[in-house]
Coordinates of C-alpha atoms in Angstrom, one line a residue:
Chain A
X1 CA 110.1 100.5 3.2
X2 CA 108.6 96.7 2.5
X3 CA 107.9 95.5 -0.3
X4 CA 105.8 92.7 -1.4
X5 CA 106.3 91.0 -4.5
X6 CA 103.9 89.0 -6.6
X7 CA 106.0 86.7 -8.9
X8 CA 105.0 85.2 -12.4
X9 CA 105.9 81.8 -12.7
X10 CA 105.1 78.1 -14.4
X11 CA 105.2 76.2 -11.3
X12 CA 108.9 75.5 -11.6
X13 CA 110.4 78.6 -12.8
X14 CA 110.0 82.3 -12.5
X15 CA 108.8 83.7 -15.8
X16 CA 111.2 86.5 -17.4
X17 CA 109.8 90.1 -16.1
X18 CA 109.6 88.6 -12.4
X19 CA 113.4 88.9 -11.7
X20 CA 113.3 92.5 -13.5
X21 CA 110.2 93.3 -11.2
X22 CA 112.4 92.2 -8.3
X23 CA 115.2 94.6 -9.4
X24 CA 112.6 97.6 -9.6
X25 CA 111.9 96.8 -6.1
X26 CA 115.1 97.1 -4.8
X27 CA 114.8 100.3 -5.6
X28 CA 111.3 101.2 -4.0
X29 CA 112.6 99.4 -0.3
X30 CA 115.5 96.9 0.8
X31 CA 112.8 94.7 2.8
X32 CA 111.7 92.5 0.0
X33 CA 108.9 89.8 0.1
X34 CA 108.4 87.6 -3.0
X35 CA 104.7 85.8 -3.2
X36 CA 104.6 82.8 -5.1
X37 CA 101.0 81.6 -5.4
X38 CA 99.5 78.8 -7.9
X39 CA 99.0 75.4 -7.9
X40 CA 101.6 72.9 -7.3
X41 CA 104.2 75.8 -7.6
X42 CA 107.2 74.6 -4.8
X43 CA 109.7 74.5 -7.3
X44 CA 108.7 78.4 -8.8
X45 CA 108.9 79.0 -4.8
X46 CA 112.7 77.6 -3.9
X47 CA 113.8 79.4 -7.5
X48 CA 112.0 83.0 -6.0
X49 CA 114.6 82.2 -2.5
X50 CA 117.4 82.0 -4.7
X51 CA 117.0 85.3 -6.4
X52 CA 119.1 88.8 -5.4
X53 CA 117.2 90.9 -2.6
X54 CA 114.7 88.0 -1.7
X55 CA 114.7 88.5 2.0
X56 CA 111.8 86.1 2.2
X57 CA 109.6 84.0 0.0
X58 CA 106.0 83.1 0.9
X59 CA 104.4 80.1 -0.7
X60 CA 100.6 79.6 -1.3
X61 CA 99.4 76.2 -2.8
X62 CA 95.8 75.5 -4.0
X63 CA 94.2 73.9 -7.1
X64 CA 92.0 77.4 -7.6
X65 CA 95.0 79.0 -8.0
X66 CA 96.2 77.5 -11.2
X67 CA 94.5 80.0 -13.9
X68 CA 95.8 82.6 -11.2
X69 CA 92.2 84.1 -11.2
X70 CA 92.2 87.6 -10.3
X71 CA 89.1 87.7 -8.4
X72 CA 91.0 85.0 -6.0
X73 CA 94.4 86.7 -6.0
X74 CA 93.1 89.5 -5.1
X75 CA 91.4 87.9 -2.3
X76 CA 94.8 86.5 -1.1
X77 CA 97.1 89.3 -1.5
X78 CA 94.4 92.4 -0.3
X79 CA 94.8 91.0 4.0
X80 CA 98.5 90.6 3.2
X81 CA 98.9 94.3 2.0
X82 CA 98.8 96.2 5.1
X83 CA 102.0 94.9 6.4
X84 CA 103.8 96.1 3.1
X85 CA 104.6 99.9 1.9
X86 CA 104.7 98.6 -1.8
X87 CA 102.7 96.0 -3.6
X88 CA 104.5 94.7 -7.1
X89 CA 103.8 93.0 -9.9
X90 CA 105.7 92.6 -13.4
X91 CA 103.3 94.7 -16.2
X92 CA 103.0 91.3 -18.0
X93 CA 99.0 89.9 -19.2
X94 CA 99.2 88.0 -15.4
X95 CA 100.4 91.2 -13.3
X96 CA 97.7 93.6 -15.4
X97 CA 94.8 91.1 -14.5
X98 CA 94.7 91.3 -11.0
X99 CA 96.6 94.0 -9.7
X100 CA 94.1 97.1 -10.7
X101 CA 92.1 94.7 -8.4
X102 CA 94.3 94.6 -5.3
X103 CA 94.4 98.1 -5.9
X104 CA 90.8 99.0 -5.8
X105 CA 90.2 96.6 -2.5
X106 CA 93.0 98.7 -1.1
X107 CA 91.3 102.1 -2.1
X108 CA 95.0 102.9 -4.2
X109 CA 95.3 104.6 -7.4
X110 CA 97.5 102.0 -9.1
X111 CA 100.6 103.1 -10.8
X112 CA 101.0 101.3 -14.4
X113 CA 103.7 99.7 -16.5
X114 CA 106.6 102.2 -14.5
X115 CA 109.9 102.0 -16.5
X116 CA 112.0 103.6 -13.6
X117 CA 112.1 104.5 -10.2
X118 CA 112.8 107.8 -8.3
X119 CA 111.6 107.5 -5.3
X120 CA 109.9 105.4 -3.1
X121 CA 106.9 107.4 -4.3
X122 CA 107.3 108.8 -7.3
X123 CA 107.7 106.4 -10.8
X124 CA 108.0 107.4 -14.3
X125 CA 105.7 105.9 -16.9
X126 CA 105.3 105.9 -20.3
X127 CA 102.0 107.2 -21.4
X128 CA 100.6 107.8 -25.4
X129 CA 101.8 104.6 -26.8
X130 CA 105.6 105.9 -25.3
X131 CA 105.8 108.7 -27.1
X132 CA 105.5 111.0 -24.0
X133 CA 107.2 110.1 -20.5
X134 CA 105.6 111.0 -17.6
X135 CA 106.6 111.5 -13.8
X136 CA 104.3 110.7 -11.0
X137 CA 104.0 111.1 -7.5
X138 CA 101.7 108.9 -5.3
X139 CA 99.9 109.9 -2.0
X140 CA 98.5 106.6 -1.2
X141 CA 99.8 104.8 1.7
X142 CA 100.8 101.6 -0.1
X143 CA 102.2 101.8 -3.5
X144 CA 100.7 99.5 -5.9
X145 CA 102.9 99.4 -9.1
X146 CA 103.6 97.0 -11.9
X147 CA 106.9 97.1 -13.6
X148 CA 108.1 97.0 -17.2
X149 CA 110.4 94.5 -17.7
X150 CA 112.3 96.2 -20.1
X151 CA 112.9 99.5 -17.8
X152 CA 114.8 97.1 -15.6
X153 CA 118.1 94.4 -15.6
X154 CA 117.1 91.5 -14.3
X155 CA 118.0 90.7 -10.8
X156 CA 120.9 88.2 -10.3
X157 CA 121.5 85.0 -8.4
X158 CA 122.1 85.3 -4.7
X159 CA 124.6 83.8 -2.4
X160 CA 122.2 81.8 -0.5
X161 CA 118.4 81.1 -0.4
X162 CA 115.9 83.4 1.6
X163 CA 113.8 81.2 3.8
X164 CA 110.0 80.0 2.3
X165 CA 107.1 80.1 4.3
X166 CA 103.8 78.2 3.6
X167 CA 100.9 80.6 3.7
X168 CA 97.4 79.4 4.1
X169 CA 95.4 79.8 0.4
X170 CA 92.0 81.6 1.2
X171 CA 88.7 80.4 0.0
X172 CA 87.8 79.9 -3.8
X173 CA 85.6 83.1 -4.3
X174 CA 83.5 80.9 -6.7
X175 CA 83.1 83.6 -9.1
X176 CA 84.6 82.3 -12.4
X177 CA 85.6 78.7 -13.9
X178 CA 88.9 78.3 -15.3
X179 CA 88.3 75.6 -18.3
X180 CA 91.7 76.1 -19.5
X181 CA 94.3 77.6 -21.3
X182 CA 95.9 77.0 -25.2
X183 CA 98.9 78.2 -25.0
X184 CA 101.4 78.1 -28.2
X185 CA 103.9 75.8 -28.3
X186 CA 107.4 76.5 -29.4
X187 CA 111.0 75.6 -28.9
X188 CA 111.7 79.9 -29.6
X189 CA 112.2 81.5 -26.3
X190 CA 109.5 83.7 -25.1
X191 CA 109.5 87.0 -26.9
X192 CA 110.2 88.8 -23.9
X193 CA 113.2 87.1 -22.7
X194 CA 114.7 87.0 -26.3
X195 CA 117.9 88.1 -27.1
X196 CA 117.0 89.0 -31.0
X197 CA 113.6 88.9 -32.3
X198 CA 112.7 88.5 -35.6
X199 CA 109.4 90.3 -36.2
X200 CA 107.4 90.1 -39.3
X201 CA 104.0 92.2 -39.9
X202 CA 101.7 92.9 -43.5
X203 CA 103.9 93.0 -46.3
X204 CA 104.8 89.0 -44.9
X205 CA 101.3 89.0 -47.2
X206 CA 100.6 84.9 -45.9
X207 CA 101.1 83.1 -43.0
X208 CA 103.2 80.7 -45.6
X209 CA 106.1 83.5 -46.1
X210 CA 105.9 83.8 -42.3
X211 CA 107.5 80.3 -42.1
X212 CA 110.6 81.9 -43.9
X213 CA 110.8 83.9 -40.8
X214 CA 110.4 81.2 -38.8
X215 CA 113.4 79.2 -40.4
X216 CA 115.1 82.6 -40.4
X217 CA 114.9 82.9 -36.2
X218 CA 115.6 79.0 -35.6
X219 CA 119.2 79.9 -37.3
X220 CA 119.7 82.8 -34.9
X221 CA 117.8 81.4 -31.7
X222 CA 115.6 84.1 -31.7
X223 CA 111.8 84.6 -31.3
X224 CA 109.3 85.3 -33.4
X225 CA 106.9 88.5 -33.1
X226 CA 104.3 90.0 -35.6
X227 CA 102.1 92.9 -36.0
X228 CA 99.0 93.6 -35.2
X229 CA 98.4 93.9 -39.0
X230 CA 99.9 90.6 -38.9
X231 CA 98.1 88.8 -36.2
X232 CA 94.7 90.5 -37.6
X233 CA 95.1 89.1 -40.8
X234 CA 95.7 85.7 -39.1
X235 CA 99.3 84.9 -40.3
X236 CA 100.3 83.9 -36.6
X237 CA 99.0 83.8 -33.0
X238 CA 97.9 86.8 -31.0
X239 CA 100.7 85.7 -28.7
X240 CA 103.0 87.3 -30.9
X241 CA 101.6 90.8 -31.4
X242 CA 104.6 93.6 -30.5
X243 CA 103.4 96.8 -29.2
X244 CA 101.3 99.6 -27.1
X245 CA 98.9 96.6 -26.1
X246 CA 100.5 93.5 -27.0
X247 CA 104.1 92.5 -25.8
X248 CA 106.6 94.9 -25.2
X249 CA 110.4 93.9 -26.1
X250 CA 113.8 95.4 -25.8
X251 CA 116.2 92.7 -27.3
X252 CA 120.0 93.4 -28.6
X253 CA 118.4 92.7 -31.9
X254 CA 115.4 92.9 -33.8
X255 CA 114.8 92.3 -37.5
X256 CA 111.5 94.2 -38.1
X257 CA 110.5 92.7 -41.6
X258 CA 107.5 94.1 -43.6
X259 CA 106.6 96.0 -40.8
X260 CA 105.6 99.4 -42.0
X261 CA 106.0 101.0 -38.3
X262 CA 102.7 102.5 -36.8
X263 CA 103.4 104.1 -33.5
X264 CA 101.3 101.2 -31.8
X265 CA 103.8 98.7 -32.7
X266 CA 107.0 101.3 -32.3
X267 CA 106.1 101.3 -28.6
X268 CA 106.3 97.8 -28.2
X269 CA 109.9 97.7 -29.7
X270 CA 111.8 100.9 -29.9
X271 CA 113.8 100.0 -26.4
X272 CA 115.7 97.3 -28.7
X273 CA 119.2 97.7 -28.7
X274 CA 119.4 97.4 -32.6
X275 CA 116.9 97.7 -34.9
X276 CA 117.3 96.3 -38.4
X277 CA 114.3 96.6 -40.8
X278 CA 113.4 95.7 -44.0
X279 CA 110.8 97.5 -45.7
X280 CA 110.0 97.9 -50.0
X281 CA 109.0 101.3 -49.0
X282 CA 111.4 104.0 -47.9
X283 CA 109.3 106.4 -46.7
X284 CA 108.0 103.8 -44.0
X285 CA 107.8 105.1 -40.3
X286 CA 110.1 102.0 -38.8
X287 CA 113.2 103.7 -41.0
X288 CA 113.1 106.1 -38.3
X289 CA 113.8 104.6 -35.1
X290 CA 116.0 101.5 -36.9
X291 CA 119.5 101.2 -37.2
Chain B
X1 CA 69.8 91.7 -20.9
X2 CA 70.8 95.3 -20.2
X3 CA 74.4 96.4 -20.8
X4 CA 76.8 99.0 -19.7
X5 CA 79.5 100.4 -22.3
X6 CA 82.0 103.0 -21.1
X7 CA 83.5 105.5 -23.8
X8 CA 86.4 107.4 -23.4
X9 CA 87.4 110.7 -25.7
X10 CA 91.1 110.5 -26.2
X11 CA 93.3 112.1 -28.9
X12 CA 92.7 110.4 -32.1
X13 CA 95.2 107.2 -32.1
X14 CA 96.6 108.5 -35.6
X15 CA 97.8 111.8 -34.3
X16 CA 101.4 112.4 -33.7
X17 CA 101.0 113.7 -29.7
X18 CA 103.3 116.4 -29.0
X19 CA 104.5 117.1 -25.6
X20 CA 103.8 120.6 -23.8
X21 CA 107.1 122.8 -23.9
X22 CA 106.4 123.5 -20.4
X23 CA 106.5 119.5 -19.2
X24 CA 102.6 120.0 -17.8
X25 CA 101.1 117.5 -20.2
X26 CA 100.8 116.8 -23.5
X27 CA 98.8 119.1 -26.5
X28 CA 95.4 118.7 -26.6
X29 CA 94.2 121.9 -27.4
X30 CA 93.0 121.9 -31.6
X31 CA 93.9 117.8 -31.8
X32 CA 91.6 115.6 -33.8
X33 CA 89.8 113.6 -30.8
X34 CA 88.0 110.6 -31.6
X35 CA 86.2 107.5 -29.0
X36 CA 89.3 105.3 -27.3
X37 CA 89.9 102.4 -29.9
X38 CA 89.1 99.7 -26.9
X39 CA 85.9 101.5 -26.5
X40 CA 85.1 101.4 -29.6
X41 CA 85.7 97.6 -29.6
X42 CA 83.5 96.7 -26.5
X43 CA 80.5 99.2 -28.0
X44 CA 80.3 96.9 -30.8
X45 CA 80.2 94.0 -28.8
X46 CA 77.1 95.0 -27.2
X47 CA 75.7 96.4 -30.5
X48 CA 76.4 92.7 -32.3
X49 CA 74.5 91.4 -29.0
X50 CA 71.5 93.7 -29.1
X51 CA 71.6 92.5 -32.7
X52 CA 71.8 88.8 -31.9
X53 CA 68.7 89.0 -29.2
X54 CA 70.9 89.0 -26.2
X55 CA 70.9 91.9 -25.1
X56 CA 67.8 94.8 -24.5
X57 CA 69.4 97.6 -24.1
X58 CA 73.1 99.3 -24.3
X59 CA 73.5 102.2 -22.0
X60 CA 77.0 104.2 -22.7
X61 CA 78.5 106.0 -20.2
X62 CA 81.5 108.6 -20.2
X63 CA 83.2 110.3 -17.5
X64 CA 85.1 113.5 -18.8
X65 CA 84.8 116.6 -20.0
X66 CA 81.3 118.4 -21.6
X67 CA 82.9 117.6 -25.3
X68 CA 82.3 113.9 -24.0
X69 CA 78.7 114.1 -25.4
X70 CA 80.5 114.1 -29.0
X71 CA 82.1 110.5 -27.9
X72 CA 78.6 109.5 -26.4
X73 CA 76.7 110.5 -29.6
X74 CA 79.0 108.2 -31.4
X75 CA 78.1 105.7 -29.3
X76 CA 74.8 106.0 -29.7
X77 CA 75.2 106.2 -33.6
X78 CA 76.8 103.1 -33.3
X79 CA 73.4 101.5 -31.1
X80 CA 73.8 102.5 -27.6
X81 CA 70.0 103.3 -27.1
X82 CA 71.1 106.3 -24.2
X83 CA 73.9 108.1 -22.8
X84 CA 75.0 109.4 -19.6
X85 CA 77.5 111.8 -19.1
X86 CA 79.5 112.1 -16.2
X87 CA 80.9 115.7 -16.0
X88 CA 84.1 116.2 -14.8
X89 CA 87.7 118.0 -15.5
X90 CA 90.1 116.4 -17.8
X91 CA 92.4 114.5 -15.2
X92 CA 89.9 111.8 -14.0
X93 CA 92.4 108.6 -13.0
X94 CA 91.2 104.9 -13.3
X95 CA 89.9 104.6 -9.7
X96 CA 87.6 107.3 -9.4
X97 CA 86.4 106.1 -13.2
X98 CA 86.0 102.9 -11.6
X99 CA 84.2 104.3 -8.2
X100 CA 81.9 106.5 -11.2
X101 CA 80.9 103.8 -12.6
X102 CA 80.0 101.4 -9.6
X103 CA 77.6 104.2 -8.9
X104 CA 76.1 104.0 -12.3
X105 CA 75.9 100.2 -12.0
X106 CA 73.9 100.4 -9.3
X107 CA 71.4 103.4 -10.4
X108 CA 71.2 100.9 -13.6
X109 CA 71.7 97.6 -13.1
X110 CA 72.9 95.9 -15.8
X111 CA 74.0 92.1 -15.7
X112 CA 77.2 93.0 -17.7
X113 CA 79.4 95.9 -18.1
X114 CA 81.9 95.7 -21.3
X115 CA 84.8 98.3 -21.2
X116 CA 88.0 98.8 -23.7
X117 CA 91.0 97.0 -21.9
X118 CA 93.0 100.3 -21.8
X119 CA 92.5 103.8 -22.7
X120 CA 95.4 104.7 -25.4
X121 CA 95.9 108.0 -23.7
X122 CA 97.3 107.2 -19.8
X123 CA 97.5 103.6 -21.2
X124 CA 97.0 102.5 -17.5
X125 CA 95.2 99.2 -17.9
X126 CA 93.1 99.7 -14.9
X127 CA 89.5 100.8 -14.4
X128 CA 87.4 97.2 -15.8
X129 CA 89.9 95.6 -12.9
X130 CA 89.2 98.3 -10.6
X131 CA 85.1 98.0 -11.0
X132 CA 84.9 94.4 -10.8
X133 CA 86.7 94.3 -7.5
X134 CA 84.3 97.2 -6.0
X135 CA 81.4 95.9 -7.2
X136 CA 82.5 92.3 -5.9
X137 CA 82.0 90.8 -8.9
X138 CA 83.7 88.5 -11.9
X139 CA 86.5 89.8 -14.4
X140 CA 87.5 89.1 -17.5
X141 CA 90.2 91.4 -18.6
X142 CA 91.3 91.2 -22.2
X143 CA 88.6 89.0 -23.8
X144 CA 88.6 88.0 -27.5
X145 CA 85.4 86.0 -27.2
X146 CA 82.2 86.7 -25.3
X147 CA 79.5 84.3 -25.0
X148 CA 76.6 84.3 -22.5
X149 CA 74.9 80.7 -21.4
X150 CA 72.1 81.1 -19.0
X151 CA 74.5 82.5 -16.0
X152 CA 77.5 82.5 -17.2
X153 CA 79.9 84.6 -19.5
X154 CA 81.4 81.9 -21.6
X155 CA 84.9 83.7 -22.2
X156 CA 88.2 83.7 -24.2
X157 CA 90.4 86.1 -23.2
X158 CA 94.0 86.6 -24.6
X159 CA 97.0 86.2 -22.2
X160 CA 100.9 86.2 -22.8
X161 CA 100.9 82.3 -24.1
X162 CA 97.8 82.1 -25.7
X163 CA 94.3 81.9 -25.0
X164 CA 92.5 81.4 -21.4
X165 CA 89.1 80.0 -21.0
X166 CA 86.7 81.0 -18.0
X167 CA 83.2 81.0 -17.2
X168 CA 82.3 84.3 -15.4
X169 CA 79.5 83.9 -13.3
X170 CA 76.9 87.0 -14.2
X171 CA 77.0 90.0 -13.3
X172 CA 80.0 90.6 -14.5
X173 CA 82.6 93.2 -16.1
X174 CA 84.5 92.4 -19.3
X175 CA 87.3 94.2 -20.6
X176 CA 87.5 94.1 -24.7
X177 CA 90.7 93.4 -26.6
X178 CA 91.5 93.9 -30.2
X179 CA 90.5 90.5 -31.7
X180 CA 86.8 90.9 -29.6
X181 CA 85.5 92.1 -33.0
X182 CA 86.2 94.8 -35.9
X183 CA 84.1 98.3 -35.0
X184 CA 81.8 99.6 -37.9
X185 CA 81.9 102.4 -39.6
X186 CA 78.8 104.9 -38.3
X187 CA 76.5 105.7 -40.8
X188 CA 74.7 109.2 -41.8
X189 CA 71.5 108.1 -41.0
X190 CA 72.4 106.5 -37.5
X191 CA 74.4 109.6 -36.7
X192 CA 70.9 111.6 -37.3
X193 CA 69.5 109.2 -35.4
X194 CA 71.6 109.6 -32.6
X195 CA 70.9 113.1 -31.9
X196 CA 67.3 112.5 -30.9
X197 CA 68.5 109.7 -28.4
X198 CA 68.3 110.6 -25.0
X199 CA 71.6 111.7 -23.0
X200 CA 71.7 112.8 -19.4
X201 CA 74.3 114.7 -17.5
X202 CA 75.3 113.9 -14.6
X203 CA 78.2 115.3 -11.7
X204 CA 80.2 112.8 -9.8
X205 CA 79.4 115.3 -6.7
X206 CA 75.8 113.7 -7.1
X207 CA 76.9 110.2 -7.6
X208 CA 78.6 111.1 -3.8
X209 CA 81.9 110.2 -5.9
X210 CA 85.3 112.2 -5.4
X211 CA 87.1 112.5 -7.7
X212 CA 90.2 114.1 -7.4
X213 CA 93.7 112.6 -8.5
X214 CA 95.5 110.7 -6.4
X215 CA 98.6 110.7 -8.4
X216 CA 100.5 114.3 -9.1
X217 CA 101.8 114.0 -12.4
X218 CA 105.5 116.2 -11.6
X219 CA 106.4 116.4 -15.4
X220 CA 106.0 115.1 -18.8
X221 CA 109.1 114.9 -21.3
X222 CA 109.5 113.3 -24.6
X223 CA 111.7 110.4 -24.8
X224 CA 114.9 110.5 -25.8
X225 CA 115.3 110.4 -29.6
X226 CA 117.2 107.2 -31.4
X227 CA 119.9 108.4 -33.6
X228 CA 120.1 108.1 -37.4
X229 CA 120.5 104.6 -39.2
X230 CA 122.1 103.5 -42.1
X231 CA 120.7 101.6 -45.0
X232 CA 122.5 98.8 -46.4
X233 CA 122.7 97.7 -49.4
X234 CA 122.9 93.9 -49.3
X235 CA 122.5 90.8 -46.9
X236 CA 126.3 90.3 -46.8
X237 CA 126.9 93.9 -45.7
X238 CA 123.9 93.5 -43.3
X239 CA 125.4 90.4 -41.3
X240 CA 128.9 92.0 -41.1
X241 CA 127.4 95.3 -39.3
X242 CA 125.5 93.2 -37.2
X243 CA 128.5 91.0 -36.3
X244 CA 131.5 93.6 -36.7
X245 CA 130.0 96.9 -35.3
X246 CA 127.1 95.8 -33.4
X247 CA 128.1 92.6 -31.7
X248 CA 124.4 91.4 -32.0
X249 CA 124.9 87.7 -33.9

């Protein structure tokens, strides 16, 4: 078994879910290759060598890599697959872009969002918003899977560096413009890495009362998340949407605070290790799953 | 401008889904259905752009079962001006969707294909992806923004940061995510209306399509249940759990 790994990074570092997509590997095959691709990205590809089970480390530079385009991933990592039993990618917005496209160059029904592994072919998955589990087998000859971080510890340091090898970027395919990217800025840590989260959705009734929270999560060093209610009404950023569709966390702790509880957003969150919520209503849904 | 929109019937997201007791899927049978949320999302987006002069016509498309043609009369109550059904048995998996509807695209030819990022049933994330690689042509998965200059899709599309900004050159498939717009509500009239619009069926066996599953799916179990809280009654008692018992602070 060999697995190819497409890693998420910033140029310097990996981003969180890469080094719990490498763990997941580790259990589909012991011959792992991480891909770092992106523009300007050495740093992201010496920090992939150093990580547990990294056998090898192939590095692609080129400036139409930098909004990691899927149509030109996709052109890159499609040649490369055929060498490689499994093709991985962390479930995170960048992994869900272009791998359904590697997949469909490769003729490969994908396998989405797998929270563990039982064998090198068959994955479980959580389907209906989590609330049903399911277990499936693939036939394909490659495996093309993207991993849920939460599923999976992250992989640890290794004792020394797996070699990195420059790999020649292919063509820009010309088919989309990238005019940029704003991204929130925040001194939190990202919502998927966080230790506690402190999540705040409706009955925060204005963005203003979501500043309390804010001041709330700088005590604790935690990150702030919202509900779609939330992020619909325009308190906060989209970035910070927990659930079925939007980010999905598993921190030691997270304070769900006027958050009512639909099953959208309980998907995104009910992993967390404890759940504290405060709610007016006690008949709300989130009393259910919290602590 | 023609338009494709693909519907999907899935079980209506406010339904509590129940799991089978013999771990083959989960209970569909009697279940309040209703059109994929995401679907409904990128069928108003053509509708606001048939409504803005962009777009001619809006042809919806839905690969499923025969009780599709419920989902694709919504559609069309909504402003789709046609339907096509593509007949097929419940288990239909994002790929062969995908190689469905590149045969559609190119019996129609539309310049732009919106779909719902994700079906809220298998929650796979796939088939948008999936037809813009086989048709060879742009993506923009997850858009909350769609605006079309000459040859381009002008684009905003959410990703875990923020916001992303790409041109698409056209033709080109767009997946819809939740900010895209807010659905209306289908009135009586339109509803009425939608009955006389014209829907064709169609098997994927005539499309030269196959579409059986590539994955088995072995079971389907519930996930283990969280135990029973406690409620608290003040901040004080709160923080002392939370350090004491829990070691979380």
């Amino acid at each position: 078994m060999s697995v190819l790994l497409i890693a998420e990074h910033d140029g310097k570092q990996l981003k969180p879910g890469t080094a719990n997509a490498i763990a997941a590997a580790g259990a589909m095959g012991d011959d792992l290759t991480v891909l770092v691709v992106g523009h300007q990205c050495g740093e992201a590809a010496q920090a992939a060598a150093k990580v547990a089970g990294v056998k090898k480390v192939l590095h692609c530079d080129a400036p139409h890599y930098a909004g990691s385009a899927a149509e030109n991933l996709a052109a890159l990592i499609v040649p490369l697959a055929d060498k490689y039993t499994h093709v991985v990618a962390p479930a995170t917005g960048f992994g869900k872009n272009f791998m359904p496209r590697v997949a469909a160059l490769l003729d490969v029904q994908q396998i989405s969002d797998i929270s563990a592994v039982q064998s090198p072919d068959t994955f479980v998955r959580p389907i209906y918003a989590g609330n049903a589990l399911a277990t499936v087998q693939s036939k394909d000859k490659i495996k093309v899977v993207t991993v849920r971080a939460t599923g999976f510890d992250p992989a640890g340091e290794a004792a020394s560096a797996a070699p990195v090898e420059t790999l020649a970027p292919v063509p820009d395919a010309g088919l989309s413009k990238f005019n940029g990217q704003e991204l929130t800025k925040s001194a939190r840590p990202e919502l998927t890495a966080a230790r506690v989260i402190v999540s705040g959705g409706r009955g925060m009734g204005n963005a203003e009362n979501f500043k309390i929270l804010e001041a709330l999560a700088d005590k604790l060093g935690a990150a702030v998340g919202a509900s779609r209610a939330a992020v619909d009404s325009g308190f906060v950023p989209n970035d910070y949407q927990v659930g079925q569709t939007g980010k999905i966390v598993a921190p030691d702790l997270y304070v769900a605070v006027g958050i009512s509880g639909a099953i959208q957003h309980l998907a995104g969150m009910k992993d967390s290790k404890v759940i504290v919520a405060i709610n007016k209503d006690p008949e709300a849904p989130i009393f259910a799953i919290a602590n | 401008m023609k338009v494709l929109v693909s519907v999907k019937r899935v079980i209506d997201p406010y339904v509590k889904v129940r799991v089978k007791s013999d771990g083959s899927g989960v209970e569909t049978a009697n279940v309040k259905m209703a059109m994929n949320p995401f679907c409904e999302i990128a069928m108003e987006q053509a509708v606001r752009m048939k409504e803005a002069g962009v777009v001619s016509e809006i042809v919806a498309v839905s690969v499923g079962t025969t009780q599709s043609q419920e989902t694709l009369r919504t559609a069309m109550a909504m402003g789709a001006d046609r339907g096509i059904l593509v007949e097929a048995d419940a288990d239909v998996q994002p790929l062969a969707v995908a190689k469905v509807m590149k045969a559609i695209v190119e019996k129609e030819s539309p310049r732009l294909v919106i779909m719902g990022k994700q079906a809220i049933d298998d929650d796979s994330n796939q088939s948008g992806q999936m037809l813009a690689a086989l048709l060879g042509w742009a993506q923009v998965a997850f858009a909350s923004k769609i605006e079309i200059n000459g040859d381009n899709a002008d684009c905003t599309r959410e990703i875990d940061g923020g916001l992303e900004k790409i041109a698409a050159k056209l033709p080109a498939v767009v997946t819809a995510d939740l900010r895209l717009n807010e659905p209306r509500y289908v009135t009586l009239p339109n509803i009425m209306k939608a009955k006389k619009k014209p829907l064709e069926t169609i098997k994927p066996d005539a499309l030269g399509v196959d579409v059986a599953p590539r994955l088995t799916t072995l079971k389907v179990e519930e996930p283990a249940k969280r135990g029973a809280g406690v409620k608290v009654a003040d901040v004080a008692e709160l923080v002392a759990k939370l350090k004491n018992e829990a070691k979380v602070l």
